[in-house]
Coordinates of N, CA and C and ligand atoms in Angstrom, one line a residue:
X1 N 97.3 99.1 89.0 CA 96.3 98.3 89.7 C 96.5 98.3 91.2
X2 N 95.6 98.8 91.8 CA 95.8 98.5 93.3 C 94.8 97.6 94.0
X3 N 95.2 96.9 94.8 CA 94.4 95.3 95.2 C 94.6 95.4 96.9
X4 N 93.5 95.4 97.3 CA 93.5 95.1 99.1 C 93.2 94.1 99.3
X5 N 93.6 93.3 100.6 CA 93.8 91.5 100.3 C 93.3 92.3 102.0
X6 N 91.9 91.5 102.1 CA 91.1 91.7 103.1 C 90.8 90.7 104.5
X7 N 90.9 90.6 105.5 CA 90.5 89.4 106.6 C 91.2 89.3 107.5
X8 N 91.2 88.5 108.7 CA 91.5 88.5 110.1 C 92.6 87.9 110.3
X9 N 93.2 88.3 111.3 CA 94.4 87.8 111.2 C 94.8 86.3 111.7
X10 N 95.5 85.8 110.7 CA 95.4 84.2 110.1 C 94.9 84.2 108.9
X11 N 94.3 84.7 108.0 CA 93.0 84.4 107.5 C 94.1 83.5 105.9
X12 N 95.5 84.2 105.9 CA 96.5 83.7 104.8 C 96.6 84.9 104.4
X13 N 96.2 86.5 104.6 CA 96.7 87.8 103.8 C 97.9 87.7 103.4
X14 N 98.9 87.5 104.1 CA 100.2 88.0 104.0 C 100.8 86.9 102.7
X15 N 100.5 85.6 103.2 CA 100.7 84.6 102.2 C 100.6 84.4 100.6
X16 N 99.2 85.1 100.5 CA 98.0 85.5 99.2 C 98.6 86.5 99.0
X17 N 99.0 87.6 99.9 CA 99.1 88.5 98.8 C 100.9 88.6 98.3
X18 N 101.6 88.8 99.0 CA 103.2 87.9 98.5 C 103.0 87.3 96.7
X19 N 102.1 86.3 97.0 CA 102.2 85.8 95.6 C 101.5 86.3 95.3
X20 N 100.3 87.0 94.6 CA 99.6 87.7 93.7 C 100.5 88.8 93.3
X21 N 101.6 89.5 94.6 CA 102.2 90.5 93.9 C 103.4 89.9 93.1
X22 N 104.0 88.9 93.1 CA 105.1 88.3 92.4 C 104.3 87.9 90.9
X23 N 103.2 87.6 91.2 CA 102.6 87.2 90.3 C 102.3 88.4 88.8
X24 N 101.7 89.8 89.5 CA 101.4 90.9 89.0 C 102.7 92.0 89.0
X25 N 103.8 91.2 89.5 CA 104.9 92.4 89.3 C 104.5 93.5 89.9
X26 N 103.6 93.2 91.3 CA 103.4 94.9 92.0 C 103.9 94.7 93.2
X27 N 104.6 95.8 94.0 CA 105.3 95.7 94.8 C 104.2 95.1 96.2
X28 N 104.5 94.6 97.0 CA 103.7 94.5 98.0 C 103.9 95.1 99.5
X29 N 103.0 95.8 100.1 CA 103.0 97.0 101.2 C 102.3 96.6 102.7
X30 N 103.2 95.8 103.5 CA 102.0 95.1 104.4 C 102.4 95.8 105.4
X31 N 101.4 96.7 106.3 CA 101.7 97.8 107.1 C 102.1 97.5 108.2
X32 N 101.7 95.9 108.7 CA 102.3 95.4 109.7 C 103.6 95.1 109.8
X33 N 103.7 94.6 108.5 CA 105.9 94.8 108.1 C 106.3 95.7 108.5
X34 N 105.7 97.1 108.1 CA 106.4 98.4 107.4 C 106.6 98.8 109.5
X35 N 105.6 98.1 110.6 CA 105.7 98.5 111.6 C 106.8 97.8 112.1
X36 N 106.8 96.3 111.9 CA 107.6 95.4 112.6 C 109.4 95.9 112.2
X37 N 109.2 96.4 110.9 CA 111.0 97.0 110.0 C 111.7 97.9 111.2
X38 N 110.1 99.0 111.4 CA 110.5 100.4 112.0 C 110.6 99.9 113.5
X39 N 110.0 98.7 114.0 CA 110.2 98.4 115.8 C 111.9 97.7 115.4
X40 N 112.2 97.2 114.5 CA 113.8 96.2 115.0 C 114.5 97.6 114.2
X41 N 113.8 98.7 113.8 CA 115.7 99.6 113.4 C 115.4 100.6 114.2
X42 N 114.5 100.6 115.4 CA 114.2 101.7 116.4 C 114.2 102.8 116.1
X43 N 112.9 103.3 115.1 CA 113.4 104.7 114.8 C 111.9 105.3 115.4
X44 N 111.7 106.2 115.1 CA 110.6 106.9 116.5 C 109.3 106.2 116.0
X45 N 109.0 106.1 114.8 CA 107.5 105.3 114.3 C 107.8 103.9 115.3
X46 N 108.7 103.5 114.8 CA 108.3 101.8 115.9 C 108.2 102.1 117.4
X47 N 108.9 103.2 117.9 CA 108.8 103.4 119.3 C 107.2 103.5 119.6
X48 N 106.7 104.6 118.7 CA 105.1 104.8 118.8 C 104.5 103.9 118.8
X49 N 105.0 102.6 117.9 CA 104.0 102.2 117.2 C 104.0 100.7 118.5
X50 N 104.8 100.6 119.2 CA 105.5 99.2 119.9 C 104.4 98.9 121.4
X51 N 103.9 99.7 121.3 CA 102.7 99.5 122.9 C 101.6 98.8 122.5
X52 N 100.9 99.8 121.1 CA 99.8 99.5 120.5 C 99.6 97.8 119.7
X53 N 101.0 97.7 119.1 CA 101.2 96.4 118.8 C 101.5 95.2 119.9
X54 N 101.9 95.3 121.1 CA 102.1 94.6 121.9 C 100.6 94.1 122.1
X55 N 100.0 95.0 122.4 CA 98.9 95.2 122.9 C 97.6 94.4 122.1
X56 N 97.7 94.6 121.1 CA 97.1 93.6 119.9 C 96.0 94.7 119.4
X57 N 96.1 96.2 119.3 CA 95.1 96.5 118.9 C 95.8 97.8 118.0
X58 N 94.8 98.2 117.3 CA 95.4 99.3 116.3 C 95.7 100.4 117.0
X59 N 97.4 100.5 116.0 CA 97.8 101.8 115.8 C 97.3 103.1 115.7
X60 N 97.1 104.0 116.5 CA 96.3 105.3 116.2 C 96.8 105.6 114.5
X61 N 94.9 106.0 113.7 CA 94.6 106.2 112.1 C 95.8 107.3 111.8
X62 N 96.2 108.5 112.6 CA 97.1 109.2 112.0 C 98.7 109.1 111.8
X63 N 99.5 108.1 112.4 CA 100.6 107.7 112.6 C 100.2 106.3 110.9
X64 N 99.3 105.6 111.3 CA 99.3 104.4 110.2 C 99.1 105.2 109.0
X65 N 98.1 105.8 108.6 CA 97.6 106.6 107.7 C 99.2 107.0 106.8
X66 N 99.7 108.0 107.5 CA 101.0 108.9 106.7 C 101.8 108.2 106.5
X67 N 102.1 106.4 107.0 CA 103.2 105.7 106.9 C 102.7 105.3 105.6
X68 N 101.6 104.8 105.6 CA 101.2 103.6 104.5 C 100.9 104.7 103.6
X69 N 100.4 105.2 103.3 CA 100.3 107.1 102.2 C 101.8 107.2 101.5
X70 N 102.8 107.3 102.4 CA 104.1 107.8 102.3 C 104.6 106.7 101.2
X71 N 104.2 105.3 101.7 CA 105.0 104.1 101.1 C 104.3 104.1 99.6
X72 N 103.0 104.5 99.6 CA 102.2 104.4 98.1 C 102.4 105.2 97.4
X73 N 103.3 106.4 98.0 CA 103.4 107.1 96.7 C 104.9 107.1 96.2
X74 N 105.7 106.3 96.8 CA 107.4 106.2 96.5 C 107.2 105.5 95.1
X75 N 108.0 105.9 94.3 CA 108.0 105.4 92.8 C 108.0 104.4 92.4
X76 N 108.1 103.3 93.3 CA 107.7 101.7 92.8 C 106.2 101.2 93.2
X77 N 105.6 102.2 93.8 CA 104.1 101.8 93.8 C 103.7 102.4 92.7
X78 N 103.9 103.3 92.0 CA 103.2 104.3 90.6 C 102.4 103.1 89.9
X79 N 102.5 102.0 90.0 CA 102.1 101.2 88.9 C 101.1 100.3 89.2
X80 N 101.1 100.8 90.9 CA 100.0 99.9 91.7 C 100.4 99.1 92.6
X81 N 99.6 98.4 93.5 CA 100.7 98.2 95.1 C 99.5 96.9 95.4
X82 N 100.0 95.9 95.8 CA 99.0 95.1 96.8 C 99.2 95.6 98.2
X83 N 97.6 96.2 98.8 CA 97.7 96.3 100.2 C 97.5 95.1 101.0
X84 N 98.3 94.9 102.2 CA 98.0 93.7 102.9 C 98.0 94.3 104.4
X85 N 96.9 94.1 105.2 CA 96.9 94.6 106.4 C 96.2 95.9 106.7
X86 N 96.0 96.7 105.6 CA 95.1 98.5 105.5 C 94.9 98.4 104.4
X87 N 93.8 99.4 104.7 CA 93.2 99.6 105.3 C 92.4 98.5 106.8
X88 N 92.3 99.0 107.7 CA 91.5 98.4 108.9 C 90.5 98.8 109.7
X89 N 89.7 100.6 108.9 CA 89.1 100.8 109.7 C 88.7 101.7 108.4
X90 N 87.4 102.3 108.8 CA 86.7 103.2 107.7 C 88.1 104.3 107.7
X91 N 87.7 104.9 108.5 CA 88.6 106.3 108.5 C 90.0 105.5 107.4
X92 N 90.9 104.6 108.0 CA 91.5 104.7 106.6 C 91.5 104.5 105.7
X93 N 90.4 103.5 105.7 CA 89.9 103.2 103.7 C 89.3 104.4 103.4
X94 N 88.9 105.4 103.5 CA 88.4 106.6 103.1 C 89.6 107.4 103.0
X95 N 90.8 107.7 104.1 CA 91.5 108.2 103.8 C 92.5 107.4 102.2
X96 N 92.5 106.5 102.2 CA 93.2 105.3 100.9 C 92.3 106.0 99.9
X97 N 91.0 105.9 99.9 CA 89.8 106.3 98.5 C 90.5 108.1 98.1
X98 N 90.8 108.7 98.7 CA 90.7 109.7 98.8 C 92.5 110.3 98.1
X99 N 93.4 109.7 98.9 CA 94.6 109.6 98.6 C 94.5 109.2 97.3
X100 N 94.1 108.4 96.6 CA 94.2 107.8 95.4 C 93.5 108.6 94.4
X101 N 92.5 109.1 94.5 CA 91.8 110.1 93.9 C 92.3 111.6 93.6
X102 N 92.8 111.5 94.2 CA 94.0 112.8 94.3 C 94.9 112.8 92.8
X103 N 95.3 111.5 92.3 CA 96.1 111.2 91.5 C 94.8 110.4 90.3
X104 N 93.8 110.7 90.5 CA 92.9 109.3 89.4 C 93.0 108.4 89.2
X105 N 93.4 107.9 90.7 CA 93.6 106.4 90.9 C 92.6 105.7 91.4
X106 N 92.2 104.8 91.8 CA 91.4 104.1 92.6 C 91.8 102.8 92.8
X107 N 91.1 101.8 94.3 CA 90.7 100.5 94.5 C 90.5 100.0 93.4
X108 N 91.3 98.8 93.0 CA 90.5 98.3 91.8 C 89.5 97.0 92.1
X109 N 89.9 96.1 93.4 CA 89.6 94.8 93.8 C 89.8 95.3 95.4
X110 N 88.6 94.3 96.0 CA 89.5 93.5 97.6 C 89.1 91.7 97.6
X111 N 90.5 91.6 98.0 CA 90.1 90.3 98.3 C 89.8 89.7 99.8
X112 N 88.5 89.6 99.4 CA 88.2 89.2 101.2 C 88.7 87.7 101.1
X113 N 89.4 87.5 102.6 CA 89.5 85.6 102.8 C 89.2 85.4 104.0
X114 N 87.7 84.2 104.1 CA 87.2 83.9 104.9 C 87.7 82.9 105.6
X115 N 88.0 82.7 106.6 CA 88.2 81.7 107.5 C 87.5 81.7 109.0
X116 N 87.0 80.1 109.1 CA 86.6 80.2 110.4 C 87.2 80.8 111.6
X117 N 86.8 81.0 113.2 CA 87.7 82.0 114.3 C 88.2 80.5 114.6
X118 N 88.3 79.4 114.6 CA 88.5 77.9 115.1 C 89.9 77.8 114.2
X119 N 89.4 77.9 112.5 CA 90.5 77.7 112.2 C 92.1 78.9 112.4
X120 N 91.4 80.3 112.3 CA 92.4 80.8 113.0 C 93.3 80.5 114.0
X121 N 92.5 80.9 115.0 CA 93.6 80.5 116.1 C 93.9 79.4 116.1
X122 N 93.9 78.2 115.3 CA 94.7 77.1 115.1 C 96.3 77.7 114.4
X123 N 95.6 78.1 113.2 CA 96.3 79.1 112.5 C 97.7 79.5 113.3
X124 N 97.8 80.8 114.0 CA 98.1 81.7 114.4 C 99.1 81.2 115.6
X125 N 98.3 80.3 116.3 CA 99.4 79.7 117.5 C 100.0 78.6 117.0
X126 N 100.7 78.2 116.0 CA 101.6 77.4 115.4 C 101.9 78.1 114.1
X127 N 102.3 79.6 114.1 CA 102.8 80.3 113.4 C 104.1 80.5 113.8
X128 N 105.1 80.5 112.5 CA 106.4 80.9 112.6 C 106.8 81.8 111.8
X129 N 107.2 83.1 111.5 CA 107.6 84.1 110.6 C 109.0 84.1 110.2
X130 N 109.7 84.3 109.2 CA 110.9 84.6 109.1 C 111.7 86.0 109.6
X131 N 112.3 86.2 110.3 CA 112.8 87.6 110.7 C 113.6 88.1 109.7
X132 N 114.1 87.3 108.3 CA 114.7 88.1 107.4 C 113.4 88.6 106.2
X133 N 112.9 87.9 106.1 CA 111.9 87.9 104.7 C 110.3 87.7 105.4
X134 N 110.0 87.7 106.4 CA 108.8 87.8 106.8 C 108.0 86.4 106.4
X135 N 108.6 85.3 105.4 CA 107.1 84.6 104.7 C 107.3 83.6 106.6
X136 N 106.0 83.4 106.6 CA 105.7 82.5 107.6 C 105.1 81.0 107.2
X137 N 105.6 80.0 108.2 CA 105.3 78.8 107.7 C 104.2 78.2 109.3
X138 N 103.7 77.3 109.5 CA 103.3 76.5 110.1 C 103.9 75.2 110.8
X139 N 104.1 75.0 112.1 CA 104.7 74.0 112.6 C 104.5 73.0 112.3
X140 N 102.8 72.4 111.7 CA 102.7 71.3 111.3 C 101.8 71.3 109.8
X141 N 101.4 72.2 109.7 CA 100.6 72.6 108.6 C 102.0 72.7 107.2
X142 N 102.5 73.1 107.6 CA 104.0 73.7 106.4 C 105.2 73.6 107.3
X143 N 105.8 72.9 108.0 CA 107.0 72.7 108.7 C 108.4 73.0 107.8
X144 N 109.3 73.7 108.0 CA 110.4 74.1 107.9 C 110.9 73.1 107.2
X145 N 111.8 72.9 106.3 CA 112.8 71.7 105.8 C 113.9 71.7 106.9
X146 N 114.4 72.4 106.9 CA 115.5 72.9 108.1 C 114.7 73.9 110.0
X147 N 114.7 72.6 110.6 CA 114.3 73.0 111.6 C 114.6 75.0 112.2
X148 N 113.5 75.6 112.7 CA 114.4 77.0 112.4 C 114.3 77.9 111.8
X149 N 114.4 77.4 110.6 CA 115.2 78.3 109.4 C 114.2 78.5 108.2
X150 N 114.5 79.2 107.5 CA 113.3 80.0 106.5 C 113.3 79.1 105.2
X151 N 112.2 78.5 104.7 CA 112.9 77.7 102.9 C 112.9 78.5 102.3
X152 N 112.5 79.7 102.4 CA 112.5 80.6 101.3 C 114.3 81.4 101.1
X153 N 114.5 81.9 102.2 CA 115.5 82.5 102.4 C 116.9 82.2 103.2
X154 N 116.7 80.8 104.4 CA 117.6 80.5 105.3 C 117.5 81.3 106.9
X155 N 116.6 82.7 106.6 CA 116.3 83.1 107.5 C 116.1 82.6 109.3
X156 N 116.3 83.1 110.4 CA 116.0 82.4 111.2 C 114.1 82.9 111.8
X157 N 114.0 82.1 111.9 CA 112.7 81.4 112.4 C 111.7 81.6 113.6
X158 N 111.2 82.6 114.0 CA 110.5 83.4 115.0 C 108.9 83.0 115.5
X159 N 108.2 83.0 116.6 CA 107.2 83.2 116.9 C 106.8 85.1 117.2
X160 N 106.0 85.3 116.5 CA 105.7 86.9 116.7 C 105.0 87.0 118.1
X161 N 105.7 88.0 118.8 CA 105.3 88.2 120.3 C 104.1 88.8 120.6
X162 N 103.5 89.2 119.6 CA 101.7 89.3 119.9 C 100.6 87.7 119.0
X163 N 101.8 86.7 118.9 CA 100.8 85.4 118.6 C 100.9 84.8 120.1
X164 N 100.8 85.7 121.0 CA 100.4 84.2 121.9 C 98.8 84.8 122.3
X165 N 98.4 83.6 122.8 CA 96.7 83.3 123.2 C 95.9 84.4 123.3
X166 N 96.4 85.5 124.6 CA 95.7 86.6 125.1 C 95.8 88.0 123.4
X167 N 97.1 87.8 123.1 CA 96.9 89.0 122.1 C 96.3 88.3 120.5
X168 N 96.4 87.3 120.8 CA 95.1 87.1 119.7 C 94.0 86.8 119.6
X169 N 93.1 86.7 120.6 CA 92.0 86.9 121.1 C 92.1 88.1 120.5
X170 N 92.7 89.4 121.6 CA 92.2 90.7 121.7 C 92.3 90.9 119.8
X171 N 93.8 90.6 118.7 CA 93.4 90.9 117.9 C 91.8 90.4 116.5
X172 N 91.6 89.3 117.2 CA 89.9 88.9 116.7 C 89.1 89.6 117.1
X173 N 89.2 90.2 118.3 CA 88.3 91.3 118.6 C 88.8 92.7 118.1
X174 N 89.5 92.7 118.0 CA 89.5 94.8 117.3 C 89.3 94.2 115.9
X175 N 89.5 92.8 115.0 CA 89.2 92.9 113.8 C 87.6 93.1 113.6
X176 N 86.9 92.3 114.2 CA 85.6 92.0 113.9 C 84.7 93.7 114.6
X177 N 85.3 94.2 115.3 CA 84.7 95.0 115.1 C 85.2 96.5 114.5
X178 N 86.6 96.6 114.2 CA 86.5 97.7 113.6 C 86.9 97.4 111.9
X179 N 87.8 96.2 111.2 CA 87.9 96.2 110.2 C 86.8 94.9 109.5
X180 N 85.8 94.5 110.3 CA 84.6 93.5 109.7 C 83.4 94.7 109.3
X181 N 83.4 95.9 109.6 CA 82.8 96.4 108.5 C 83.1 97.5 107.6
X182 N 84.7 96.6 106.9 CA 85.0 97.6 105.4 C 84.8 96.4 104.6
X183 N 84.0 95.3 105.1 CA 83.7 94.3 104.1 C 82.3 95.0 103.5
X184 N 81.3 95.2 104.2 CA 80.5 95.8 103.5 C 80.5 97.2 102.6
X185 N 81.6 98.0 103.2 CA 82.3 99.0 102.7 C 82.6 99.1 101.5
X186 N 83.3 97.3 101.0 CA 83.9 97.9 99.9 C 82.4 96.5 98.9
X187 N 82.1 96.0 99.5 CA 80.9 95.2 99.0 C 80.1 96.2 98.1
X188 N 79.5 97.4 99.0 CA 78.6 97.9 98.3 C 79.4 99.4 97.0
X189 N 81.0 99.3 97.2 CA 81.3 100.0 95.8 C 81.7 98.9 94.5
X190 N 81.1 97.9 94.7 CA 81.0 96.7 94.1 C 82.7 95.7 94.0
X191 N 83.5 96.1 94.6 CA 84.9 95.8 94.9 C 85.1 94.5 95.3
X192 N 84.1 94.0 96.2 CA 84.6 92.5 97.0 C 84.9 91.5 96.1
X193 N 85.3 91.0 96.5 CA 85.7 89.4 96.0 C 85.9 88.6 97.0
X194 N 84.8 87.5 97.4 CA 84.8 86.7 98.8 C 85.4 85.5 98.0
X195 N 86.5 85.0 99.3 CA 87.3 84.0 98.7 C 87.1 82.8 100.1
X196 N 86.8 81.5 99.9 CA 87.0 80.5 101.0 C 88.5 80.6 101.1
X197 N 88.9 80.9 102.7 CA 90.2 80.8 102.9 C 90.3 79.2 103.6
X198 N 89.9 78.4 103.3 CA 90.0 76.9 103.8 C 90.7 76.1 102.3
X199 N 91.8 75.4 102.9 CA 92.5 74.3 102.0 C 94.1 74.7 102.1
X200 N 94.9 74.4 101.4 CA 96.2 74.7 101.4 C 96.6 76.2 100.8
X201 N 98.1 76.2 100.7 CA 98.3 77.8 100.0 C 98.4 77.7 98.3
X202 N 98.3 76.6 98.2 CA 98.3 76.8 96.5 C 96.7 77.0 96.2
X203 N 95.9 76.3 96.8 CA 94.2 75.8 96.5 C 93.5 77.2 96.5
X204 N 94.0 78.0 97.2 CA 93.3 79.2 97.6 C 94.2 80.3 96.5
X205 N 95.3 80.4 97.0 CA 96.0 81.0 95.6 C 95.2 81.0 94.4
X206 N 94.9 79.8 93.7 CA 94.0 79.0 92.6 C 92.7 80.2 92.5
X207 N 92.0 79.6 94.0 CA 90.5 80.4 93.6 C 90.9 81.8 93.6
X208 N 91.7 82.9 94.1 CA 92.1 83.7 94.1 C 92.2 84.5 92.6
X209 N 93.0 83.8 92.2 CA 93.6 83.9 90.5 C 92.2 84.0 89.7
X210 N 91.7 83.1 89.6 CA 90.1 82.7 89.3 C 89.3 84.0 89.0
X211 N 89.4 84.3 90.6 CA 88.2 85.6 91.2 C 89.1 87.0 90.1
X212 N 90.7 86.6 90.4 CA 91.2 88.3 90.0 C 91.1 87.9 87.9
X213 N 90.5 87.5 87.7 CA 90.4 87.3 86.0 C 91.4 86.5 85.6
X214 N 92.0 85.5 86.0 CA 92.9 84.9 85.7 C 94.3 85.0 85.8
Ligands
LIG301 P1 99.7 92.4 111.2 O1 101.1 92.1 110.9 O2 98.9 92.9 110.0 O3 99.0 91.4 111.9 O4 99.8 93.7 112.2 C1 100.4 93.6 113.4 C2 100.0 94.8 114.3 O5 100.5 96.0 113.6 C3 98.6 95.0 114.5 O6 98.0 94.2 115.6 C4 98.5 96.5 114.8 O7 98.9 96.8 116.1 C5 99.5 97.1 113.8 N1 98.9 97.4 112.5 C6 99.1 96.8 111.3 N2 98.4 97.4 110.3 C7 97.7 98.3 110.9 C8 96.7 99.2 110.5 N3 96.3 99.3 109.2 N4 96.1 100.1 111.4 C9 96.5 100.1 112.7 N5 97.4 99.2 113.2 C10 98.0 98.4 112.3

């Protein structure tokens, strides 16, 4: 089963999809990880990839494309993978449709999650990530038990250096216009699943489960 967990950044992808994959025992592949892994062990993909990301806008299709390709076919995706973060642009949801077809695979679901641009950037600039485990909490929305530090893991406790103001702006603008239309993209191969991203992380989780058949 392969599942793309679709929307803007804030929208709760990373969050939703984390647990749908714990949930479904499928591995989860969020390409913005797979960038952030390769920028802190400095190996030449993060060097490439570290301007484009500063910058708030997408990674050139052929560098993301072979990474996120490479990771879906290592033997713990065989069984199906939650994508989080890519596809983001036709070119590589077509390149994804196509890669998978290769093998008689296909998209089975996307989960689009809607959220207002108001509530985003509320979102986003009172975001904290873990630097060991990536889950992110909210400074007042989900505040830390331990000032800092990760509840999941102990991890220590980061703002991501493209969440400040100016690079999220710019990234609301490269979403809306280059990955706001693989909503219709995957709408009309009948795939979507529009989900209200408003309420807490369990409430949306809920409708989530709902939408994927329980
Ligand atoms: P994210 O963690 O998904 O917000 O991604 C952080 C940054 O990584 C983005 O702003 C892009 O620069 C880059 N990135 C992540 N996924 C992709 C993708 N599918 N295509 C191009 N760039 C990406």
């Amino acid at each position: 089963m392969y599942i793309i967990f679709l929307g803007a950044p804030g929208a709760g992808k990373g969050t939703q999809a984390a647990e749908v994959a714990r949930k479904l025992k499928l591995v989860h592949i969020a390409s913005g990880d797979l960038f952030r892994q390769a920028l802190e062990q400095g190996t030449e993909l993060g060097i490439k990839a570290k301007s484009y990301m500063e910058r708030g806008v997408l990674v050139p299709n052929q560098i993301t494309i072979e990474m996120v390709l490479e990771r879906i076919s290592a033997p713990d995706s065989k069984r199906g993978a939650i994508l989080d973060g890519f596809p983001r642009n036709l070119e590589q949801a077509e390149a994804l449709d196509k890669a998978l077809s290769r093998e008689d695979k296909a998209i089975d679901k996307v989960v689009y999650i809607k959220v207002s641009e108001e509530e985003l950037l509320r979102r986003l600039s009172g975001r904290w990530v873990c630097r060991q485990c990536q889950t992110p909490c909210h400074a007042t929305d989900s505040p830390p038990r331990v000032p800092g530090r990760c509840d999941r893991c102990g991890g220590e406790l980061y703002q991501r250096p493209d969440d400040t103001e100016e690079s999220i702006r710019k990234r609301l603008e490269v979403y809306s216009v280059e990955t706001a239309p693989l909503i219709d993209y995957y709408r009309r191969a009948g795939k979507l699943l529009e989900i209200d991203g408003v309420g807490g992380v369990a409430e949306v989780a809920g409708k989530i489960t709902a939408a994927l058949g329980g």
